[in-house]
mmCIF file of C-alpha atoms in Angstrom:
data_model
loop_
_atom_site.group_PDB
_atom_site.id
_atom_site.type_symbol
_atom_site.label_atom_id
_atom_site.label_comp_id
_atom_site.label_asym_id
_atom_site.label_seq_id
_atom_site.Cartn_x
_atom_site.Cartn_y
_atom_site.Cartn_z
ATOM 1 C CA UNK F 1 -14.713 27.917 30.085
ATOM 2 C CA UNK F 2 -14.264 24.845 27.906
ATOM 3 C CA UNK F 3 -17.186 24.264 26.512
ATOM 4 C CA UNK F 4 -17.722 23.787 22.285
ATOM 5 C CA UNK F 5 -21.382 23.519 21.193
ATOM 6 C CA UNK F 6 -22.602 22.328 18.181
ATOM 7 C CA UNK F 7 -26.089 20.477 17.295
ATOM 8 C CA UNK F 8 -27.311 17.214 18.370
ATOM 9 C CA UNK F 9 -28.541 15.766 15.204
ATOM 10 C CA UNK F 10 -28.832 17.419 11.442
ATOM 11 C CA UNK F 11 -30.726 15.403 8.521
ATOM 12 C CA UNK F 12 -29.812 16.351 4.434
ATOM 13 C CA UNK F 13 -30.932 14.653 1.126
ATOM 14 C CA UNK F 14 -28.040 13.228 -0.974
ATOM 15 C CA UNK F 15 -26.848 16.249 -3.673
ATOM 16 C CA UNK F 16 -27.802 18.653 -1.157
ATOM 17 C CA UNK F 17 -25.708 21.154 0.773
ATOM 18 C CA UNK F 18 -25.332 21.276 5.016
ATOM 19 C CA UNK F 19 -23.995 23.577 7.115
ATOM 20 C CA UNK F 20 -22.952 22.512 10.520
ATOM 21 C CA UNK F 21 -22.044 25.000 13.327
ATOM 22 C CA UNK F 22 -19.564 25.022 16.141
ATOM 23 C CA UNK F 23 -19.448 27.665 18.471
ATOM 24 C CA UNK F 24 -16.084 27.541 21.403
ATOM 25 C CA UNK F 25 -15.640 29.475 24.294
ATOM 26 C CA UNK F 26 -11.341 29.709 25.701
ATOM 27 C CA UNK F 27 -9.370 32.065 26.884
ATOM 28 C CA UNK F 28 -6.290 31.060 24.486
ATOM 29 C CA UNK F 29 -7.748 29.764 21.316
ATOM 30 C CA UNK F 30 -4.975 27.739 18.868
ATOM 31 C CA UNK F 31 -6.930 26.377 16.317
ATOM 32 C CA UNK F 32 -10.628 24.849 15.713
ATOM 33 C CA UNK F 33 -10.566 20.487 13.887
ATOM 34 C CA UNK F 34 -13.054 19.068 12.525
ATOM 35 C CA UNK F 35 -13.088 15.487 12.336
ATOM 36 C CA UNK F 36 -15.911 12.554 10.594
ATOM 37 C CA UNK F 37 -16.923 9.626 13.115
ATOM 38 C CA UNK F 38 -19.013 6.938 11.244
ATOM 39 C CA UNK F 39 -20.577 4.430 14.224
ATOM 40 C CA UNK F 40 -17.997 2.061 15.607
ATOM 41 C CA UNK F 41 -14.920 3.538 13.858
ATOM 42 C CA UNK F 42 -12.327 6.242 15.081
ATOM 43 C CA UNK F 43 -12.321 10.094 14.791
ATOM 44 C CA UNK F 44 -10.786 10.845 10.906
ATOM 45 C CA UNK F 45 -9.509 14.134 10.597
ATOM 46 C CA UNK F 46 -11.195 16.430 7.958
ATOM 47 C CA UNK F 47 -9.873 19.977 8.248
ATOM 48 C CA UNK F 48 -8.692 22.850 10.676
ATOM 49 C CA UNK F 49 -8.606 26.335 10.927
ATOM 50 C CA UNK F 50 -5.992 29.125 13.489
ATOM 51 C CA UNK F 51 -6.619 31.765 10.999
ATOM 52 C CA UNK F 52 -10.057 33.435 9.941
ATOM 53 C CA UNK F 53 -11.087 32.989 6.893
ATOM 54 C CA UNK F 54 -12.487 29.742 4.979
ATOM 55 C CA UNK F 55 -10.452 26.900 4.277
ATOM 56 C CA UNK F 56 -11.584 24.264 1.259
ATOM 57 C CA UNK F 57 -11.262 20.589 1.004
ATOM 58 C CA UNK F 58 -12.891 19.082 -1.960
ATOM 59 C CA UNK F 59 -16.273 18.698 -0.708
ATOM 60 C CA UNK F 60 -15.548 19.770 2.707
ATOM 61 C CA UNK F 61 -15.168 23.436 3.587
ATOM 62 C CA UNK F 62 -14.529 24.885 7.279
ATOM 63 C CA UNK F 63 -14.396 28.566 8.256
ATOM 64 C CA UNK F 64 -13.581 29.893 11.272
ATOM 65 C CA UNK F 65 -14.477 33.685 13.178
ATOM 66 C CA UNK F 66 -11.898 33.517 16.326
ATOM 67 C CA UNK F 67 -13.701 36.863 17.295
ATOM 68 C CA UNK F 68 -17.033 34.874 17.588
ATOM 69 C CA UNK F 69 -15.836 32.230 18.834
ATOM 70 C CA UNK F 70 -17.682 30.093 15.708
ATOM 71 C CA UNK F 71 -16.638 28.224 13.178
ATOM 72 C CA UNK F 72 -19.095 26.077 10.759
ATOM 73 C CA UNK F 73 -18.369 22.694 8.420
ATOM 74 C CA UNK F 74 -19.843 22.882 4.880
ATOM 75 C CA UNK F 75 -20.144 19.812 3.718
ATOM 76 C CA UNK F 76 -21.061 20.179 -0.712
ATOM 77 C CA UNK F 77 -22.898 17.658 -3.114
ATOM 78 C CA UNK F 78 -24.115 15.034 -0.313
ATOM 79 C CA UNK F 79 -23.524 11.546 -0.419
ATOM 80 C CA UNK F 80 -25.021 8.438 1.550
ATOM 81 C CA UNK F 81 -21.585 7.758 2.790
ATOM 82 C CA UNK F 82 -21.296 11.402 4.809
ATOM 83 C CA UNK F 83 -23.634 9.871 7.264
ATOM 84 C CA UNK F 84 -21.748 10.030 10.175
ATOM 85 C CA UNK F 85 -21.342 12.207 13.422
ATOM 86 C CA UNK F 86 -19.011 15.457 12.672
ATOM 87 C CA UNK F 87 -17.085 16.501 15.685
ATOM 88 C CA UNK F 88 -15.695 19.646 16.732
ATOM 89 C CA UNK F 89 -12.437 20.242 18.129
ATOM 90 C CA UNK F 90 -10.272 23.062 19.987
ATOM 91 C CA UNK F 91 -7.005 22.953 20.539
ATOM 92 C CA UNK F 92 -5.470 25.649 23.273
ATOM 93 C CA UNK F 93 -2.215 27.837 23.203
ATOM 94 C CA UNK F 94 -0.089 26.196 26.384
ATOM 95 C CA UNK F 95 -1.014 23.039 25.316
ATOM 96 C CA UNK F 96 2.652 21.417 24.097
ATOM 97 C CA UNK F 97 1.154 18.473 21.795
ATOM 98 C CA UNK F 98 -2.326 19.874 21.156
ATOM 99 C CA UNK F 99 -4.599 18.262 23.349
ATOM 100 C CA UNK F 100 -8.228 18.384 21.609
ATOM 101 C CA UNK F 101 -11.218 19.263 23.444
ATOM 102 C CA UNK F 102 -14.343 17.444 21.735
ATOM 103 C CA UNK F 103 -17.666 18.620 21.278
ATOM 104 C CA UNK F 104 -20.533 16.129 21.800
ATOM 105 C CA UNK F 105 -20.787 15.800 18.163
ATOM 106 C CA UNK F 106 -23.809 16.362 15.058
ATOM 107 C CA UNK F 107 -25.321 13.374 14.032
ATOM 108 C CA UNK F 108 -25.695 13.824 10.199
ATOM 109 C CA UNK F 109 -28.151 11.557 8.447
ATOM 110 C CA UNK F 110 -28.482 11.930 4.878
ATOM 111 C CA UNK F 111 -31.581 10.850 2.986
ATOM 112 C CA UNK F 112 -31.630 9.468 -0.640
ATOM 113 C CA UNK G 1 -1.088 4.065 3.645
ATOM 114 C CA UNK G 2 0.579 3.899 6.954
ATOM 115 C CA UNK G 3 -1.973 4.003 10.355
ATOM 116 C CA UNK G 4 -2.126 3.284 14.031
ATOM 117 C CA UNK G 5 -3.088 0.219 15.099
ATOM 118 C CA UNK G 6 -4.524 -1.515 18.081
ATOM 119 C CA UNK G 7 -5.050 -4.602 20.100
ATOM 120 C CA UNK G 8 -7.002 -6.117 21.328
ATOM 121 C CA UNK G 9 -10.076 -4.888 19.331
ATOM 122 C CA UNK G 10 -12.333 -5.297 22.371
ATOM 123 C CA UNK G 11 -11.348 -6.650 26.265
ATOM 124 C CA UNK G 12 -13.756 -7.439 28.602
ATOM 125 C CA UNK G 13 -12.293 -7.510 31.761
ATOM 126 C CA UNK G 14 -13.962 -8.107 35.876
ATOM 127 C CA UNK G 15 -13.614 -5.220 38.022
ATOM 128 C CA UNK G 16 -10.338 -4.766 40.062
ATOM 129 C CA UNK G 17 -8.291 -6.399 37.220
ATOM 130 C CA UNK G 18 -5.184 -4.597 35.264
ATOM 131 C CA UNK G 19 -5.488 -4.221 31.698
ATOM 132 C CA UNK G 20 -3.354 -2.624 29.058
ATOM 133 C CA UNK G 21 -4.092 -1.529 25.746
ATOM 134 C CA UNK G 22 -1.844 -1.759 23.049
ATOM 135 C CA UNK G 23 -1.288 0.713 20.459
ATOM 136 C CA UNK G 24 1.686 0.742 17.687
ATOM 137 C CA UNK G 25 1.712 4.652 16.419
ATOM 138 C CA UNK G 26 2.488 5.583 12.591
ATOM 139 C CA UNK G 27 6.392 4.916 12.576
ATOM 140 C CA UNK G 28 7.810 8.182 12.100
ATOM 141 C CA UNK G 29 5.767 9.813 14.506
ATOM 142 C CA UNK G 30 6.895 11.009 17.652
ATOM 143 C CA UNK G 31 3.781 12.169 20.005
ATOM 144 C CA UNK G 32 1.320 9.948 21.270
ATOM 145 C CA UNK G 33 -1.884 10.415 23.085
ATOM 146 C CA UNK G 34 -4.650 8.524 24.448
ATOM 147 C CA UNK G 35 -8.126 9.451 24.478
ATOM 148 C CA UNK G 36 -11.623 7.735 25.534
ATOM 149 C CA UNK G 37 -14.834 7.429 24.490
ATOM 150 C CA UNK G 38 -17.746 6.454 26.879
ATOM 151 C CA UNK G 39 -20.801 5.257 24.525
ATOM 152 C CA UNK G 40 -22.715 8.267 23.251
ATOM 153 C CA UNK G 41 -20.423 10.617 24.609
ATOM 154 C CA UNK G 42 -17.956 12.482 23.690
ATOM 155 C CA UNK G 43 -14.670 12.225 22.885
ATOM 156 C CA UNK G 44 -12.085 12.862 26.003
ATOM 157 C CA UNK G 45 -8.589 13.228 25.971
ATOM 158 C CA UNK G 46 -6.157 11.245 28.829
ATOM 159 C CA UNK G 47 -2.883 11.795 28.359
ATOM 160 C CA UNK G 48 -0.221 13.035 25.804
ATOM 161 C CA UNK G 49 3.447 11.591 25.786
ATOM 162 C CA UNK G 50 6.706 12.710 23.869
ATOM 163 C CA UNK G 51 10.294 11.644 24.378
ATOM 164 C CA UNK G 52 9.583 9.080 26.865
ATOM 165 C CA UNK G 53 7.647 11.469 29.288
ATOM 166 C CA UNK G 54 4.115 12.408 29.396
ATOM 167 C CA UNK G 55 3.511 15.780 28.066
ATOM 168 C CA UNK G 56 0.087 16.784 29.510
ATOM 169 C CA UNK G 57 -2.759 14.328 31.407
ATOM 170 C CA UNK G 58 -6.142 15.471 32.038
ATOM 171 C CA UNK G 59 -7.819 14.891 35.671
ATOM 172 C CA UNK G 60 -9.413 11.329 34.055
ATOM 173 C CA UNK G 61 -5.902 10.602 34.235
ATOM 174 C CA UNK G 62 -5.501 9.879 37.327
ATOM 175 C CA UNK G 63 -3.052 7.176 39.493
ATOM 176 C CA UNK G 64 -4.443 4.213 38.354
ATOM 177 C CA UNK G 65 -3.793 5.318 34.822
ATOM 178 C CA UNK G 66 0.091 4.876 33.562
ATOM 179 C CA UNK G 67 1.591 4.871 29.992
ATOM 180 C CA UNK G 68 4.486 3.551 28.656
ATOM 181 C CA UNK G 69 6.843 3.269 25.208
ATOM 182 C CA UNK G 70 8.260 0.338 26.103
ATOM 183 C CA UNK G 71 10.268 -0.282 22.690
ATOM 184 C CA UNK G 72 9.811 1.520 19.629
ATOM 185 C CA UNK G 73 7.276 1.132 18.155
ATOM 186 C CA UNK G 74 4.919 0.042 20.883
ATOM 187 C CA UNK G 75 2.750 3.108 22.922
ATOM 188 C CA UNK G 76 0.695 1.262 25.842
ATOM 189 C CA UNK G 77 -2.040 2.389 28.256
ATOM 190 C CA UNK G 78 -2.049 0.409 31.677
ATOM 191 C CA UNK G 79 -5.291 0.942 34.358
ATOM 192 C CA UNK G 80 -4.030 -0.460 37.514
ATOM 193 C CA UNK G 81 -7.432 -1.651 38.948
ATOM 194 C CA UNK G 82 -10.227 -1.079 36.599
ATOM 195 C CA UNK G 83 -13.759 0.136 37.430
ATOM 196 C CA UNK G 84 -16.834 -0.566 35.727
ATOM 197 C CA UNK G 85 -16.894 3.496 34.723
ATOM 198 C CA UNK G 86 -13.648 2.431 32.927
ATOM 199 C CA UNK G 87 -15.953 0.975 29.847
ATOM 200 C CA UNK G 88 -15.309 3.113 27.157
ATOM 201 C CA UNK G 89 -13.713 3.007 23.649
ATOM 202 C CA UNK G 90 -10.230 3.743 24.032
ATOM 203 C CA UNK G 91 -8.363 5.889 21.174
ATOM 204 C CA UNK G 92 -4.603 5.955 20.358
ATOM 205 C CA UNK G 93 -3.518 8.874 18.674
ATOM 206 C CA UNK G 94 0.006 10.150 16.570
ATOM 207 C CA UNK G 95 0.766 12.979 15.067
ATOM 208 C CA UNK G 96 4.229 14.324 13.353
ATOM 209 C CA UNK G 97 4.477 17.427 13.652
ATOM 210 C CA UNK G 98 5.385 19.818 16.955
ATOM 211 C CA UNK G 99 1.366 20.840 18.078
ATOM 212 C CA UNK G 100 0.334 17.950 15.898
ATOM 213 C CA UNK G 101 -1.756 20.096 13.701
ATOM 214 C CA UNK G 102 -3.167 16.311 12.396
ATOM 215 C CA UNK G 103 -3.932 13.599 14.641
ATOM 216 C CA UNK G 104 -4.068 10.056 13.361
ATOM 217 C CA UNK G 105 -6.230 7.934 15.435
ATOM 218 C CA UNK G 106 -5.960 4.265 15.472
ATOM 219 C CA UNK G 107 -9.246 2.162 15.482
ATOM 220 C CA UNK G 108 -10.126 1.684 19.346
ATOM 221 C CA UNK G 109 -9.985 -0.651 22.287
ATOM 222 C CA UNK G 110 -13.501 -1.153 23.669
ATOM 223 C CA UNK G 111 -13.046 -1.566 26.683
ATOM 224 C CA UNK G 112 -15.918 -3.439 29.304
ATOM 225 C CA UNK G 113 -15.601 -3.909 32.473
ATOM 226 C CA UNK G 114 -18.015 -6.373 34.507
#
C-alpha cells in the first residue's frame, strides 16, 4: 500500500508546543520529509529522517520508528507564522530520483 | 539565495488547447521533477527527469503529458490537449544530490482550464 496518514487539522497557542503525527505503510521504505505549505505558496522542505531516532532543527524536530511505520513533527516555542499545512512525505527504495508520496496534509492554526 | 522559478504564475487556458509550463531549476542541479496540486488536495508527483530522459512518471502521466530540457537551464512541462481535470497548481522541483534527499520546489503554475 501507499497510503501516509496524518491529521486533518491541529490548532496551538503561540509559545506552545505541537506534535504532529504521520503514520506510512510500504513495502521498501527510504526515508520519511516533512515539508511547511503556507496557502498559495510551494512545499518548503523542513527535515527528513532514513534512520530511527530523532533528528533536530532549531525549532523543528522529526523522529522517525521505520518498525511502526510512524514518524511525528515537533514543532517548539510556537509562532503566528507556523500557521501553515505540514505535509508528510515517503520516499521508496527503487525509486532512482526519490519520487515523494504526499500525505493530505495537517492544517496547523496557531492562536495568539 | 538561489531558487526555482516559474512562468507563467497562473494560465487559464479553454479545453483542448496545449499549454506548457515553464520552469528554470536551481543551476547546478541536475534532476528535475514535476508535481501537481489539485485545490485541497494533495500533493502528486508526475514525472522525474535526469540526463535528458525521464527517470520515473506516475500513471497521471500519461500521453498527453511530455517534458522537455530544451537548453540549459530551461525544464518544461507540455499537456498536449488539456482537460478541465487538468486545473491544478503545478510544482517544479530540483534537487542536487543522487536520491535528492532535498527537493527545492519552485513557486507554481496554476493552472485553469475552462
Amino acid at each position: 500500500g501507499q497510503n501516509i496518514d496524518q491529521p486533518t487539522e491541529m490548532t496551538a497557542t503561540e509559545g506552545a508546543i505541537v506534535q504532529i503525527n504521520c503514520t506510512y505503510q510500504t513495502s521498501g521504505f527510504n526515508g520519511l520529509f516533512w515539508y511547511q505549505q503556507h496557502a498559495g505558496e510551494a512545499p518548503t522542505f523542513l527535515s527528513y529522517n532514513v534512520l530511527d531516532g530523532l533528528e533536530e532543527k532549531g525549532r523543528f524536530s522529526s523522529f522517525l520508528s521505520r518498525s511502526k511505520g510512524y514518524s511525528y513533527l515537533l514543532l517548539k516555542e510556537l509562532q503566528m507564522k507556523d500557521s501553515a499545512s505540514y505535509l508528510c512525505a515517503r520516499r521508496d527504495r527503487g525509486s532512482t530520483l526519490g519520487r515523494l508520496y504526499f500525505g493530505r496534509g495537517t492544517q496547523l492554526t496557531v492562536w495568539p | 539565495e538561489p531558487e526555482v522559478t516559474q512562468t507563467p504564475s497562473h494560465q487559464v487556458t479553454q479545453m483542448g488547447q496545449e499549454v506548457i509550463l515553464r520552469c528554470v531549476p536551481i543551476s547546478n542541479h541536475l534532476y528535475f521533477y514535476w508535481y501537481r496540486q489539485i485545490l485541497g488536495q494533495k500533493v502528486e508527483f508526475l514525472v522525474s527527469f535526469y540526463n535528458n530522459e525521464i527517470s520515473e512518471k506516475s500513471e497521471i502521466f500519461d500521453d498527453q503529458f511530455s517534458v522537455e530540457r530544451p537548453d540549459g537551464s530551461n525544464f518544461t512541462l507540455k499537456i498536449r490537449s488539456t482537460k478541465l481535470e487538468d486545473s491544478a497548481m503545478y510544482f517544479c522541483a530540483s534537487s542536487e544530490a543522487l536520491g535528492g534527499w532535498e527537493q527545492y520546489f519552485g513557486p507554481g503554475t496554476r493552472l485553469t482550464v475552462t
